[in-house]
PDB file of C-alpha atoms in Angstrom:
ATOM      1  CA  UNK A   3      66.503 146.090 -37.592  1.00 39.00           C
ATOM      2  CA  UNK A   4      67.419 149.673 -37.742  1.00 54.00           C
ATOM      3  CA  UNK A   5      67.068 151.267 -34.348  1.00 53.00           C
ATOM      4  CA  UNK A   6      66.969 154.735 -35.931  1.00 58.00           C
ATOM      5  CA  UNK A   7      63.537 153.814 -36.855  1.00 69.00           C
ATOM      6  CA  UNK A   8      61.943 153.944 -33.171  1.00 87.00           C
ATOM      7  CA  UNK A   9      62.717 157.704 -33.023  1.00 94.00           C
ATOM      8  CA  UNK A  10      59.542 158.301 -31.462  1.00 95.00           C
ATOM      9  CA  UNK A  11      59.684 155.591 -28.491  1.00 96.00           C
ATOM     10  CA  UNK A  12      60.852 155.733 -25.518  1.00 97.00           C
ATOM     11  CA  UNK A  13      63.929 153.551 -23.589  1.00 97.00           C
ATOM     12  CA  UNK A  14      60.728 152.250 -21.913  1.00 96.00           C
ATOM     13  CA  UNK A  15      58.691 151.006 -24.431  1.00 95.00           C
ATOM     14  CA  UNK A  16      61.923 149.599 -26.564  1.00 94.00           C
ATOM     15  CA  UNK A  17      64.049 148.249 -23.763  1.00 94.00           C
ATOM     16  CA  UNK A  18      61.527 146.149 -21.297  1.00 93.00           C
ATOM     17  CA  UNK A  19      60.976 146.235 -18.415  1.00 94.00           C
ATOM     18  CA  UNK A  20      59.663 149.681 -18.044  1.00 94.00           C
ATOM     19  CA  UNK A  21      61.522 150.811 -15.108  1.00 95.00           C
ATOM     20  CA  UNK A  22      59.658 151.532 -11.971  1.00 94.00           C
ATOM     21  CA  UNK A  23      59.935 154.967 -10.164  1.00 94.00           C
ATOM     22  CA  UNK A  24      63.323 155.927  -8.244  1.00 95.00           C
ATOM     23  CA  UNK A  25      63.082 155.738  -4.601  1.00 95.00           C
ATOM     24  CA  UNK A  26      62.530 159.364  -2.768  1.00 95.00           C
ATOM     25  CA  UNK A  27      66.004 159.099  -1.710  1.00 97.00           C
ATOM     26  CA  UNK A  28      67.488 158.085  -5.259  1.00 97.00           C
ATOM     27  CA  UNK A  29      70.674 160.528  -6.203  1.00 97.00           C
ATOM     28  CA  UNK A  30      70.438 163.263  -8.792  1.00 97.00           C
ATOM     29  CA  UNK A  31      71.937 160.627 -11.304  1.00 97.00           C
ATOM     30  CA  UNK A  32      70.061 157.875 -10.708  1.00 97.00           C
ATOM     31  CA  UNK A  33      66.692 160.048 -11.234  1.00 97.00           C
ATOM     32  CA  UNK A  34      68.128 161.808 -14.512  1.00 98.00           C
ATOM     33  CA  UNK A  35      68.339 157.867 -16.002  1.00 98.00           C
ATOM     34  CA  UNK A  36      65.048 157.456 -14.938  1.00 97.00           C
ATOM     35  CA  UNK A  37      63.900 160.507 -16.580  1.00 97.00           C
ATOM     36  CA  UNK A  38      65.768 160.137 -19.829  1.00 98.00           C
ATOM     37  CA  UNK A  39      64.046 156.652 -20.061  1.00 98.00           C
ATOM     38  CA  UNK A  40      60.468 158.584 -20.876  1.00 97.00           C
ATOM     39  CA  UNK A  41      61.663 160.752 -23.480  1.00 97.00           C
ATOM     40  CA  UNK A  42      61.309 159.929 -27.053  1.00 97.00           C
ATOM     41  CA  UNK A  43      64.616 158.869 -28.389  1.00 97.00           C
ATOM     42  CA  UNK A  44      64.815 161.577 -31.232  1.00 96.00           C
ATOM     43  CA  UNK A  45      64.466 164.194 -28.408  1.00 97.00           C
ATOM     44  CA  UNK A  46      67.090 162.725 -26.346  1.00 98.00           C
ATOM     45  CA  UNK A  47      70.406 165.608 -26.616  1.00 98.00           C
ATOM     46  CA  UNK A  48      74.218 164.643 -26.780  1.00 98.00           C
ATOM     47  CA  UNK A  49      74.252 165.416 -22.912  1.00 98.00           C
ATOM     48  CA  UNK A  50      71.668 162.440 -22.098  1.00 98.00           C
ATOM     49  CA  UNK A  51      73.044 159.874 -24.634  1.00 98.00           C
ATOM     50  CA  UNK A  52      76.732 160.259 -22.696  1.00 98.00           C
ATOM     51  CA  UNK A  53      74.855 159.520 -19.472  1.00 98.00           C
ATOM     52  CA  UNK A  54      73.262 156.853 -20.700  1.00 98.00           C
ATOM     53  CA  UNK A  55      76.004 155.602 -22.176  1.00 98.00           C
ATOM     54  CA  UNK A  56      77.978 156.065 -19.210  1.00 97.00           C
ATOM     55  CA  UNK A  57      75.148 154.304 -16.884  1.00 98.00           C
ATOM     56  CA  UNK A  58      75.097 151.388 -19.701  1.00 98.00           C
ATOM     57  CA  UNK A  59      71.733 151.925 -20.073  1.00 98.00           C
ATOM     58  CA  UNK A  60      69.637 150.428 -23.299  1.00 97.00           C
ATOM     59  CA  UNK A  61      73.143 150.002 -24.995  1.00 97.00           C
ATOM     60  CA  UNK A  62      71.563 148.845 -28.306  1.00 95.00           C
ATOM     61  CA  UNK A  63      69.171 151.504 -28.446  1.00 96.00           C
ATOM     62  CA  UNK A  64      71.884 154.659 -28.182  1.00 97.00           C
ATOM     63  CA  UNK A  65      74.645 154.326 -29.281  1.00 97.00           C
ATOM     64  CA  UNK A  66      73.280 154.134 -32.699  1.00 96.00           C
ATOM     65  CA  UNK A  67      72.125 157.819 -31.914  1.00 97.00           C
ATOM     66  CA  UNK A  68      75.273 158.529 -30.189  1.00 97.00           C
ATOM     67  CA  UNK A  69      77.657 157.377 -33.162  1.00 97.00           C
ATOM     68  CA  UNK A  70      75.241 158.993 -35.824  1.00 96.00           C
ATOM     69  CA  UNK A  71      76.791 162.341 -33.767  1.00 97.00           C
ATOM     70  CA  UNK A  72      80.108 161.297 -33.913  1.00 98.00           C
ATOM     71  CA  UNK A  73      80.263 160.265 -37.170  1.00 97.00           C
ATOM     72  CA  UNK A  74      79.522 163.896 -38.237  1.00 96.00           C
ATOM     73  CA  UNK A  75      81.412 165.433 -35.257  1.00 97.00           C
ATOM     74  CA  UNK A  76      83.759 162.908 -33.354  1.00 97.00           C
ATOM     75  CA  UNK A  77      85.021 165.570 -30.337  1.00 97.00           C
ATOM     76  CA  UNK A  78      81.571 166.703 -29.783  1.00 96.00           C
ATOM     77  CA  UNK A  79      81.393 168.495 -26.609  1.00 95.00           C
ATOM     78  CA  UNK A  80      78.136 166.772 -25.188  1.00 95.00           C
ATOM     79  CA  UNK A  81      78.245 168.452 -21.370  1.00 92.00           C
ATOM     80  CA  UNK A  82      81.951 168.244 -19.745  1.00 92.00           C
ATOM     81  CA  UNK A  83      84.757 168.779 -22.540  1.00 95.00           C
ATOM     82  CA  UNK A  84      85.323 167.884 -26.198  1.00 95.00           C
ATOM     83  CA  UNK A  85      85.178 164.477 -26.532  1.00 97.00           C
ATOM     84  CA  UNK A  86      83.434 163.283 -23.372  1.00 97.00           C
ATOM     85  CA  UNK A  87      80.583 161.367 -25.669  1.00 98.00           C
ATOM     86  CA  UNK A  88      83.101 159.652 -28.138  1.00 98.00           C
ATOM     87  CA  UNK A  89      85.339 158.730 -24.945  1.00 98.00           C
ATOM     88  CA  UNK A  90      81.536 157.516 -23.317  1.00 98.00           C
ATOM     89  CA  UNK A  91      80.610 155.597 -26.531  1.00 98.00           C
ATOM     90  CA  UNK A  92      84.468 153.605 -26.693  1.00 98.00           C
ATOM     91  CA  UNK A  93      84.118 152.675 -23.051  1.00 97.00           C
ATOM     92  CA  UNK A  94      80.695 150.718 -23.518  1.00 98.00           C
ATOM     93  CA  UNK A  95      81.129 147.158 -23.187  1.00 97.00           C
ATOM     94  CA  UNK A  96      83.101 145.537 -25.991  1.00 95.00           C
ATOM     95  CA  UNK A  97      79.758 143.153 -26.213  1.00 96.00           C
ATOM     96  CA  UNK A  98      77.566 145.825 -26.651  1.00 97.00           C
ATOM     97  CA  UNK A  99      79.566 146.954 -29.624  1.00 97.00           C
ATOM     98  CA  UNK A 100      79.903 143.599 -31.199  1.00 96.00           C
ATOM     99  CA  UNK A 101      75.904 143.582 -31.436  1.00 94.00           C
ATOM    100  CA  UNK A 102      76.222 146.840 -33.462  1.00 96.00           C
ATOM    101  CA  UNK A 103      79.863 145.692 -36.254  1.00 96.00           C
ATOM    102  CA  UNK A 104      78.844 148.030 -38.393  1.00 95.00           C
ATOM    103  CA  UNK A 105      78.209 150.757 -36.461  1.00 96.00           C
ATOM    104  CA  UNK A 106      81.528 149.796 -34.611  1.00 97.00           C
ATOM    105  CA  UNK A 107      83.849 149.689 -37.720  1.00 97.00           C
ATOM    106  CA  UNK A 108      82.147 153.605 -38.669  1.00 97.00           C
ATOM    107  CA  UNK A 109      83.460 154.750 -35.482  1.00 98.00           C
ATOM    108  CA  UNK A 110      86.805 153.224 -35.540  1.00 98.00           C
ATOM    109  CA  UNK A 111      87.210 154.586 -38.711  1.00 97.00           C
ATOM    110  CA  UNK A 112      86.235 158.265 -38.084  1.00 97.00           C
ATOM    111  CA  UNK A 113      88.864 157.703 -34.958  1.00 98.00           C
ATOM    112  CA  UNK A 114      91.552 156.838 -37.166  1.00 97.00           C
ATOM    113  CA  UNK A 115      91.251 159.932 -38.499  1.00 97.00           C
ATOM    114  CA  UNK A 116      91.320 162.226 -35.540  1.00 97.00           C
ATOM    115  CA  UNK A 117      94.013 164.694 -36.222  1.00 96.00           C
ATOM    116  CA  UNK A 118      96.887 164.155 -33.443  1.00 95.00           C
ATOM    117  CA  UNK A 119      96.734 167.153 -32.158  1.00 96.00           C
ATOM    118  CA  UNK A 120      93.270 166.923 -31.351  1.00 96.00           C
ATOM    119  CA  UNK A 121      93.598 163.393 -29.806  1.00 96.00           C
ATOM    120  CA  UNK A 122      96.106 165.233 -27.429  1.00 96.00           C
ATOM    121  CA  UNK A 123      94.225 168.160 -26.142  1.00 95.00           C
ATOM    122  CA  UNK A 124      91.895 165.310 -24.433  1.00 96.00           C
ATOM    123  CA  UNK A 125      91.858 163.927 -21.215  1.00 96.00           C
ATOM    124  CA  UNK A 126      94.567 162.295 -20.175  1.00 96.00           C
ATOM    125  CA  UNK A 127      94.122 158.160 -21.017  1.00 96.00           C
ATOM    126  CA  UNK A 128      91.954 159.175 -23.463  1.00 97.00           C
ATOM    127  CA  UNK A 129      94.655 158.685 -26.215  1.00 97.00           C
ATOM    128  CA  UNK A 130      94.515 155.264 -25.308  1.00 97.00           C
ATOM    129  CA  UNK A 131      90.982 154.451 -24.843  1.00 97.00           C
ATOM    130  CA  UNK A 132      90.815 155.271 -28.196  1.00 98.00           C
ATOM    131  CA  UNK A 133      93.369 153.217 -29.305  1.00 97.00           C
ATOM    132  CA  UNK A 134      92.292 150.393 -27.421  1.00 97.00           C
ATOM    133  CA  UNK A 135      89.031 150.672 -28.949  1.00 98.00           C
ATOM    134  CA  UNK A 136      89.998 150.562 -32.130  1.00 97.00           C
ATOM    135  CA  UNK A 137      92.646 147.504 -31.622  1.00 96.00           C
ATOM    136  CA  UNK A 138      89.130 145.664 -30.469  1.00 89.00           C
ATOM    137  CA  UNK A 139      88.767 142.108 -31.904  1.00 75.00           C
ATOM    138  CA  UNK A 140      86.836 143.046 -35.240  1.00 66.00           C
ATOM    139  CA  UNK A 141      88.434 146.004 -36.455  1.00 56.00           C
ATOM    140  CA  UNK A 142      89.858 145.801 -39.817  1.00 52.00           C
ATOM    141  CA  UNK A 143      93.703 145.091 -40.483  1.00 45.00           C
TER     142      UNK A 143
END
């Protein structure tokens, strides 16, 4: 099933149960996932996909959105620094990735190709997230 096909649905309606309203004292975080679970997925920006991401929320649902990104620009700056939603997307579960191979194997090859100098400037660790994610069971050679 192609996810990319549910553009116009919500987190809600694709990944049951629909969540219930945050509690008055919820954080600013915790109400931002709530909110980003009502908006139609092809409205959602890079900024909300890395929080989602980040929050492992509806896994299956974006980072299918979030790689289509990366594949055409992997050191995106989504909200903090260049980067921060490829360094999201290799931190999801390894068992959220091995639902989407294909997706996965696009990814670690656009990271192979990262220029070094590039893979520097990051955050520190990220250098090795990235590694780490491409070493994953799965990946080719």
């Amino acid at each position: 099933m192609d996810r990319l096909l549910h553009l116009d649905r919500t987190l809600d309606e694709l990944d049951p149960p629909r969540w219930t309203a945050p509690a008055v004292d919820a954080t600013h975080l915790v109400r931002k996932v709530h909110e980003l679970r009502c908006v139609p997925l092809s409205e959602l920006r890079p900024a909300d996909l890395r929080t989602l991401i980040s929050q492992r929320v509806a896994l299956p649902h974006v980072l299918p959105l979030a790689v289509r990104l990366l594949l055409e620009a992997p050191l995106l700056d989504a909200y903090f620094y260049e980067g921060d939603l490829l360094l999201a997307a290799v931190e999801a579960p390894a068992s959220a990735w091995a639902a989407l191979p294909d997706l996965a194997a696009r990814l670690r090859a656009v990271i192979t190709t990262l220029p070094e100098a590039a893979v520097a400037e990051l955050p520190r660790g990220a250098a090795e997230k990235l590694t780490r994610f491409v070493a994953r069971p799965g990946s080719p050679g």
